[in-house]
């Protein structure tokens, strides 16, 4: 397992081309390794947003965290993947997930498949992209056993959520162990990524839990603060926590939301 850290920043909304491109440049200057765009109706469109970012950067890699596989047909997605990879001078990494928001499928006038059908389609998409775009690194993110098995066997980067679906005392350790067993000999070459949902603002040590509460409304503040995806403390203390995640779990890649771009840059500076 590689010991080098990689850090991503996720851009969900854009106000203008100028604002987006300034943010992309700032992320690159701050030492972020990856600029990501999620895939939700009502938010920024991944491919044009990443293309605009590619035009004003030279080093930062570009990804989606993550594309809703159910929104696309493999050959059409493959065409966009090839174009963006070319226009970014081969800096693209493809992020894939099953999609989970029923209302977005309905708004897109698409049937909402069952959970099993969505995983089947993700596997179909993964097989196509691996065959036709083998040089583009792939991230698959999720939490369930079937998605994690697919990720372990096919992806280059495993997107972990830190959620507890098995009642484990240490849910991150349980998911990493599951991936290790499913990956077999592949595990040593995999990158493990954790999506961070809460961080302190600049000058603060307590995280803003607003986003995490949306995903886990049933949890108390104490339970939310105990999640691996929630980070507290000074930049040095957070840096120490990430070193512990690397040493204990093998997680070396972390993705934060863009409202924490500047504050998390101080954590990056502590680690490099």
mmCIF file of C-alpha atoms in Angstrom:
data_model
loop_
_atom_site.group_PDB
_atom_site.id
_atom_site.type_symbol
_atom_site.label_atom_id
_atom_site.label_comp_id
_atom_site.label_asym_id
_atom_site.label_seq_id
_atom_site.Cartn_x
_atom_site.Cartn_y
_atom_site.Cartn_z
ATOM 1 C CA UNK A 1 0.000 0.000 0.000
ATOM 2 C CA UNK A 2 1.453 3.361 -1.046
ATOM 3 C CA UNK A 3 2.180 5.754 1.797
ATOM 4 C CA UNK A 4 1.852 8.956 -0.243
ATOM 5 C CA UNK A 5 -1.175 11.070 0.600
ATOM 6 C CA UNK A 6 -3.500 12.407 -2.086
ATOM 7 C CA UNK A 7 -6.081 15.085 -1.416
ATOM 8 C CA UNK A 8 -9.191 15.914 -3.393
ATOM 9 C CA UNK A 9 -11.631 18.822 -3.309
ATOM 10 C CA UNK A 10 -15.224 18.432 -4.493
ATOM 11 C CA UNK A 11 -16.956 21.313 -6.291
ATOM 12 C CA UNK A 12 -20.736 20.954 -6.180
ATOM 13 C CA UNK A 13 -21.975 24.384 -7.310
ATOM 14 C CA UNK A 14 -20.537 27.044 -9.602
ATOM 15 C CA UNK A 15 -21.462 30.739 -9.881
ATOM 16 C CA UNK A 16 -19.476 31.669 -12.986
ATOM 17 C CA UNK A 17 -16.644 30.494 -15.190
ATOM 18 C CA UNK A 18 -14.301 33.009 -13.578
ATOM 19 C CA UNK A 19 -15.173 31.852 -10.047
ATOM 20 C CA UNK A 20 -14.774 28.195 -10.971
ATOM 21 C CA UNK A 21 -11.445 28.696 -12.667
ATOM 22 C CA UNK A 22 -10.120 30.817 -9.810
ATOM 23 C CA UNK A 23 -11.097 28.021 -7.409
ATOM 24 C CA UNK A 24 -9.394 25.404 -9.598
ATOM 25 C CA UNK A 25 -6.179 27.431 -9.706
ATOM 26 C CA UNK A 26 -6.316 27.967 -5.944
ATOM 27 C CA UNK A 27 -6.811 24.259 -5.325
ATOM 28 C CA UNK A 28 -3.795 23.468 -7.475
ATOM 29 C CA UNK A 29 -1.677 26.125 -5.748
ATOM 30 C CA UNK A 30 -2.722 24.819 -2.315
ATOM 31 C CA UNK A 31 -1.429 21.344 -3.157
ATOM 32 C CA UNK A 32 -4.667 19.487 -3.805
ATOM 33 C CA UNK A 33 -4.115 16.534 -6.102
ATOM 34 C CA UNK A 34 -7.626 16.059 -7.501
ATOM 35 C CA UNK A 35 -10.553 18.329 -8.319
ATOM 36 C CA UNK A 36 -13.852 16.442 -8.272
ATOM 37 C CA UNK A 37 -17.424 17.186 -9.292
ATOM 38 C CA UNK A 38 -20.359 15.085 -8.019
ATOM 39 C CA UNK A 39 -23.260 14.101 -10.268
ATOM 40 C CA UNK A 40 -26.591 15.473 -9.044
ATOM 41 C CA UNK A 41 -29.388 17.266 -10.835
ATOM 42 C CA UNK A 42 -29.541 20.848 -9.639
ATOM 43 C CA UNK A 43 -25.761 21.012 -9.220
ATOM 44 C CA UNK A 44 -22.828 21.549 -11.575
ATOM 45 C CA UNK A 45 -22.624 19.260 -14.614
ATOM 46 C CA UNK A 46 -19.466 17.150 -14.238
ATOM 47 C CA UNK A 47 -17.981 17.101 -17.734
ATOM 48 C CA UNK A 48 -18.242 20.782 -18.740
ATOM 49 C CA UNK A 49 -17.220 21.885 -15.253
ATOM 50 C CA UNK A 50 -14.114 19.698 -15.271
ATOM 51 C CA UNK A 51 -13.272 20.765 -18.822
ATOM 52 C CA UNK A 52 -13.348 24.426 -17.771
ATOM 53 C CA UNK A 53 -11.070 23.596 -14.820
ATOM 54 C CA UNK A 54 -8.688 21.695 -17.093
ATOM 55 C CA UNK A 55 -8.201 24.757 -19.279
ATOM 56 C CA UNK A 56 -6.567 26.780 -16.477
ATOM 57 C CA UNK A 57 -4.607 24.094 -14.605
ATOM 58 C CA UNK A 58 -1.670 21.877 -15.464
ATOM 59 C CA UNK A 59 -1.075 19.480 -12.561
ATOM 60 C CA UNK A 60 -4.246 18.822 -10.607
ATOM 61 C CA UNK A 61 -6.076 15.711 -11.707
ATOM 62 C CA UNK A 62 -9.782 15.714 -12.549
ATOM 63 C CA UNK A 63 -12.451 13.310 -11.385
ATOM 64 C CA UNK A 64 -16.111 12.806 -10.537
ATOM 65 C CA UNK A 65 -17.140 11.897 -7.023
ATOM 66 C CA UNK A 66 -19.115 10.165 -8.393
ATOM 67 C CA UNK A 67 -20.990 9.744 -11.639
ATOM 68 C CA UNK A 68 -24.423 8.159 -11.345
ATOM 69 C CA UNK A 69 -23.863 5.226 -13.700
ATOM 70 C CA UNK A 70 -27.595 4.906 -14.298
ATOM 71 C CA UNK A 71 -27.700 8.294 -16.037
ATOM 72 C CA UNK A 72 -25.465 7.112 -18.902
ATOM 73 C CA UNK A 73 -25.053 4.603 -21.690
ATOM 74 C CA UNK A 74 -21.551 3.101 -21.782
ATOM 75 C CA UNK A 75 -20.537 4.170 -25.305
ATOM 76 C CA UNK A 76 -21.807 7.730 -24.807
ATOM 77 C CA UNK A 77 -20.081 8.053 -21.446
ATOM 78 C CA UNK A 78 -16.960 6.563 -23.000
ATOM 79 C CA UNK A 79 -16.963 9.284 -25.662
ATOM 80 C CA UNK A 80 -17.044 11.996 -22.981
ATOM 81 C CA UNK A 81 -14.350 10.232 -20.960
ATOM 82 C CA UNK A 82 -12.020 10.099 -23.968
ATOM 83 C CA UNK A 83 -12.616 13.767 -24.831
ATOM 84 C CA UNK A 84 -11.989 15.056 -21.304
ATOM 85 C CA UNK A 85 -8.961 12.828 -20.847
ATOM 86 C CA UNK A 86 -7.514 14.232 -24.082
ATOM 87 C CA UNK A 87 -8.338 17.862 -23.309
ATOM 88 C CA UNK A 88 -6.821 17.594 -19.826
ATOM 89 C CA UNK A 89 -3.569 16.048 -21.113
ATOM 90 C CA UNK A 90 -4.490 12.667 -19.580
ATOM 91 C CA UNK A 91 -5.282 13.953 -16.105
ATOM 92 C CA UNK A 92 -8.689 12.295 -15.866
ATOM 93 C CA UNK A 93 -9.807 9.758 -13.264
ATOM 94 C CA UNK A 94 -13.342 8.368 -13.598
ATOM 95 C CA UNK A 95 -15.458 8.064 -10.461
ATOM 96 C CA UNK A 96 -18.516 5.801 -10.549
ATOM 97 C CA UNK A 97 -21.386 4.924 -8.240
ATOM 98 C CA UNK A 98 -24.802 3.324 -8.506
ATOM 99 C CA UNK A 99 -26.879 6.456 -7.956
ATOM 100 C CA UNK A 100 -29.285 6.482 -5.047
ATOM 101 C CA UNK A 101 -31.653 9.484 -5.264
ATOM 102 C CA UNK A 102 -35.025 8.325 -6.579
ATOM 103 C CA UNK A 103 -36.195 11.895 -7.221
ATOM 104 C CA UNK A 104 -33.277 12.518 -9.576
ATOM 105 C CA UNK A 105 -34.080 9.448 -11.659
ATOM 106 C CA UNK A 106 -37.688 10.609 -11.848
ATOM 107 C CA UNK A 107 -36.679 14.153 -12.823
ATOM 108 C CA UNK A 108 -34.472 12.679 -15.559
ATOM 109 C CA UNK A 109 -37.475 10.637 -16.758
ATOM 110 C CA UNK A 110 -35.624 7.415 -16.051
ATOM 111 C CA UNK A 111 -36.999 4.383 -14.213
ATOM 112 C CA UNK A 112 -35.623 3.957 -10.700
ATOM 113 C CA UNK A 113 -34.142 0.437 -10.607
ATOM 114 C CA UNK A 114 -33.894 -1.704 -7.517
ATOM 115 C CA UNK A 115 -30.649 -1.620 -5.541
ATOM 116 C CA UNK A 116 -29.551 -4.896 -7.109
ATOM 117 C CA UNK A 117 -30.329 -3.670 -10.608
ATOM 118 C CA UNK A 118 -28.342 -0.490 -10.022
ATOM 119 C CA UNK A 119 -25.306 -2.537 -8.953
ATOM 120 C CA UNK A 120 -25.734 -4.780 -12.014
ATOM 121 C CA UNK A 121 -25.697 -1.720 -14.246
ATOM 122 C CA UNK A 122 -22.651 -0.283 -12.475
ATOM 123 C CA UNK A 123 -20.865 -3.554 -13.188
ATOM 124 C CA UNK A 124 -21.905 -3.349 -16.857
ATOM 125 C CA UNK A 125 -20.576 0.211 -17.076
ATOM 126 C CA UNK A 126 -17.359 -0.700 -15.295
ATOM 127 C CA UNK A 127 -16.687 -3.591 -17.668
ATOM 128 C CA UNK A 128 -17.176 -1.355 -20.706
ATOM 129 C CA UNK A 129 -14.931 1.448 -19.467
ATOM 130 C CA UNK A 130 -12.189 -0.930 -18.351
ATOM 131 C CA UNK A 131 -12.182 -2.508 -21.803
ATOM 132 C CA UNK A 132 -12.355 0.676 -23.877
ATOM 133 C CA UNK A 133 -10.448 3.139 -21.639
ATOM 134 C CA UNK A 134 -7.972 0.977 -19.727
ATOM 135 C CA UNK A 135 -5.470 3.764 -19.054
ATOM 136 C CA UNK A 136 -7.964 6.011 -17.220
ATOM 137 C CA UNK A 137 -7.848 5.277 -13.473
ATOM 138 C CA UNK A 138 -11.213 4.345 -11.988
ATOM 139 C CA UNK A 139 -12.713 5.047 -8.583
ATOM 140 C CA UNK A 140 -15.794 3.171 -7.422
ATOM 141 C CA UNK A 141 -17.457 4.491 -4.285
ATOM 142 C CA UNK A 142 -20.136 3.009 -2.074
ATOM 143 C CA UNK A 143 -20.617 1.009 1.069
ATOM 144 C CA UNK A 144 -22.619 -2.141 0.392
ATOM 145 C CA UNK A 145 -21.012 -5.539 -0.054
ATOM 146 C CA UNK A 146 -21.722 -5.925 -3.782
ATOM 147 C CA UNK A 147 -20.407 -2.459 -4.675
ATOM 148 C CA UNK A 148 -17.335 -2.925 -2.507
ATOM 149 C CA UNK A 149 -16.675 -6.315 -4.088
ATOM 150 C CA UNK A 150 -16.904 -4.789 -7.565
ATOM 151 C CA UNK A 151 -14.623 -1.953 -6.522
ATOM 152 C CA UNK A 152 -12.097 -4.321 -4.972
ATOM 153 C CA UNK A 153 -11.961 -6.483 -8.100
ATOM 154 C CA UNK A 154 -12.122 -3.806 -10.812
ATOM 155 C CA UNK A 155 -11.326 -0.292 -9.585
ATOM 156 C CA UNK A 156 -7.993 1.407 -8.941
ATOM 157 C CA UNK A 157 -9.358 3.582 -6.124
ATOM 158 C CA UNK A 158 -11.881 2.525 -3.488
ATOM 159 C CA UNK A 159 -14.224 5.265 -2.303
ATOM 160 C CA UNK A 160 -15.123 4.620 1.349
ATOM 161 C CA UNK A 161 -17.880 6.459 3.183
ATOM 162 C CA UNK A 162 -17.110 5.460 6.749
ATOM 163 C CA UNK A 163 -20.776 4.524 7.267
ATOM 164 C CA UNK A 164 -21.660 1.576 9.457
ATOM 165 C CA UNK A 165 -23.946 -0.924 7.733
ATOM 166 C CA UNK A 166 -22.917 -4.011 9.670
ATOM 167 C CA UNK A 167 -23.048 -2.790 13.258
ATOM 168 C CA UNK A 168 -19.260 -3.057 13.483
ATOM 169 C CA UNK A 169 -17.408 -1.536 16.415
ATOM 170 C CA UNK A 170 -15.005 0.026 13.900
ATOM 171 C CA UNK A 171 -16.894 0.405 10.601
ATOM 172 C CA UNK A 172 -13.911 1.709 8.648
ATOM 173 C CA UNK A 173 -11.761 -1.243 9.711
ATOM 174 C CA UNK A 174 -14.593 -3.621 8.792
ATOM 175 C CA UNK A 175 -14.995 -2.154 5.280
ATOM 176 C CA UNK A 176 -11.248 -2.074 4.628
ATOM 177 C CA UNK A 177 -10.958 -5.696 5.745
ATOM 178 C CA UNK A 178 -13.865 -6.610 3.461
ATOM 179 C CA UNK A 179 -12.137 -4.912 0.517
ATOM 180 C CA UNK A 180 -8.852 -6.628 1.366
ATOM 181 C CA UNK A 181 -10.459 -10.055 1.250
ATOM 182 C CA UNK A 182 -12.412 -9.298 -1.947
ATOM 183 C CA UNK A 183 -9.369 -7.833 -3.717
ATOM 184 C CA UNK A 184 -6.947 -10.650 -2.943
ATOM 185 C CA UNK A 185 -3.619 -10.028 -4.644
ATOM 186 C CA UNK A 186 -4.886 -6.714 -6.048
ATOM 187 C CA UNK A 187 -5.168 -5.094 -2.629
ATOM 188 C CA UNK A 188 -1.573 -3.900 -2.342
ATOM 189 C CA UNK A 189 -1.975 -1.753 -5.473
ATOM 190 C CA UNK A 190 -5.291 -0.169 -4.487
ATOM 191 C CA UNK A 191 -5.715 3.371 -3.206
ATOM 192 C CA UNK A 192 -8.214 3.769 -0.365
ATOM 193 C CA UNK A 193 -10.118 7.050 -0.325
ATOM 194 C CA UNK A 194 -12.352 8.456 2.405
ATOM 195 C CA UNK A 195 -14.933 11.176 1.742
ATOM 196 C CA UNK A 196 -14.804 13.783 4.509
ATOM 197 C CA UNK A 197 -18.209 15.303 5.286
ATOM 198 C CA UNK A 198 -17.380 17.737 8.111
ATOM 199 C CA UNK A 199 -14.390 19.910 9.005
ATOM 200 C CA UNK A 200 -13.795 22.989 11.140
ATOM 201 C CA UNK A 201 -13.936 26.365 9.427
ATOM 202 C CA UNK A 202 -10.833 28.544 9.314
ATOM 203 C CA UNK A 203 -9.706 29.350 12.841
ATOM 204 C CA UNK A 204 -12.151 26.901 14.439
ATOM 205 C CA UNK A 205 -11.614 23.450 15.933
ATOM 206 C CA UNK A 206 -15.209 22.179 16.027
ATOM 207 C CA UNK A 207 -16.610 20.932 12.688
ATOM 208 C CA UNK A 208 -19.777 22.168 11.011
ATOM 209 C CA UNK A 209 -22.050 19.117 11.085
ATOM 210 C CA UNK A 210 -24.726 20.439 8.711
ATOM 211 C CA UNK A 211 -23.821 18.269 5.725
ATOM 212 C CA UNK A 212 -23.291 15.124 7.788
ATOM 213 C CA UNK A 213 -26.681 15.568 9.480
ATOM 214 C CA UNK A 214 -28.345 15.489 6.047
ATOM 215 C CA UNK A 215 -26.922 12.034 5.417
ATOM 216 C CA UNK A 216 -27.362 10.717 8.961
ATOM 217 C CA UNK A 217 -30.354 12.517 10.527
ATOM 218 C CA UNK A 218 -30.892 9.702 13.009
ATOM 219 C CA UNK A 219 -27.509 10.182 14.720
ATOM 220 C CA UNK A 220 -26.830 12.384 17.711
ATOM 221 C CA UNK A 221 -24.083 15.024 17.601
ATOM 222 C CA UNK A 222 -21.907 12.746 19.722
ATOM 223 C CA UNK A 223 -22.367 9.883 17.261
ATOM 224 C CA UNK A 224 -21.665 12.144 14.275
ATOM 225 C CA UNK A 225 -18.476 13.454 15.856
ATOM 226 C CA UNK A 226 -17.294 9.856 16.257
ATOM 227 C CA UNK A 227 -17.556 9.154 12.519
ATOM 228 C CA UNK A 228 -14.303 8.719 10.628
ATOM 229 C CA UNK A 229 -15.613 11.110 7.965
ATOM 230 C CA UNK A 230 -15.881 13.942 10.523
ATOM 231 C CA UNK A 231 -12.648 15.675 11.502
ATOM 232 C CA UNK A 232 -12.100 17.950 14.497
ATOM 233 C CA UNK A 233 -9.219 19.980 15.888
ATOM 234 C CA UNK A 234 -6.495 22.288 14.665
ATOM 235 C CA UNK A 235 -4.793 21.698 11.288
ATOM 236 C CA UNK A 236 -1.963 19.900 13.111
ATOM 237 C CA UNK A 237 -4.393 17.714 15.034
ATOM 238 C CA UNK A 238 -6.315 16.844 11.875
ATOM 239 C CA UNK A 239 -3.037 16.038 10.116
ATOM 240 C CA UNK A 240 -2.199 13.665 12.973
ATOM 241 C CA UNK A 241 -5.628 12.027 12.612
ATOM 242 C CA UNK A 242 -5.051 11.446 8.891
ATOM 243 C CA UNK A 243 -1.662 9.909 9.658
ATOM 244 C CA UNK A 244 -3.435 7.550 12.058
ATOM 245 C CA UNK A 245 -5.943 6.637 9.329
ATOM 246 C CA UNK A 246 -3.036 5.842 7.036
ATOM 247 C CA UNK A 247 -1.166 3.802 9.632
ATOM 248 C CA UNK A 248 -4.179 1.918 11.018
ATOM 249 C CA UNK A 249 -6.415 1.483 7.960
ATOM 250 C CA UNK A 250 -4.179 2.130 4.952
ATOM 251 C CA UNK A 251 -6.336 5.074 3.844
ATOM 252 C CA UNK A 252 -4.154 7.610 2.044
ATOM 253 C CA UNK A 253 -6.624 9.612 -0.044
ATOM 254 C CA UNK A 254 -9.121 12.126 1.344
ATOM 255 C CA UNK A 255 -11.760 14.243 -0.394
ATOM 256 C CA UNK A 256 -13.227 17.382 1.182
ATOM 257 C CA UNK A 257 -15.933 19.820 0.077
ATOM 258 C CA UNK A 258 -14.859 23.055 -1.588
ATOM 259 C CA UNK A 259 -16.131 25.270 1.227
ATOM 260 C CA UNK A 260 -13.187 23.831 3.180
ATOM 261 C CA UNK A 261 -10.635 24.409 0.420
ATOM 262 C CA UNK A 262 -8.636 27.081 2.232
ATOM 263 C CA UNK A 263 -8.915 25.628 5.738
ATOM 264 C CA UNK A 264 -7.905 22.132 4.601
ATOM 265 C CA UNK A 265 -4.946 23.602 2.718
ATOM 266 C CA UNK A 266 -3.426 24.202 6.156
ATOM 267 C CA UNK A 267 -3.748 20.472 6.883
ATOM 268 C CA UNK A 268 -2.036 19.649 3.584
ATOM 269 C CA UNK A 269 0.793 22.012 4.517
ATOM 270 C CA UNK A 270 1.275 20.097 7.775
ATOM 271 C CA UNK A 271 1.680 16.831 5.873
ATOM 272 C CA UNK A 272 4.049 17.934 3.108
#
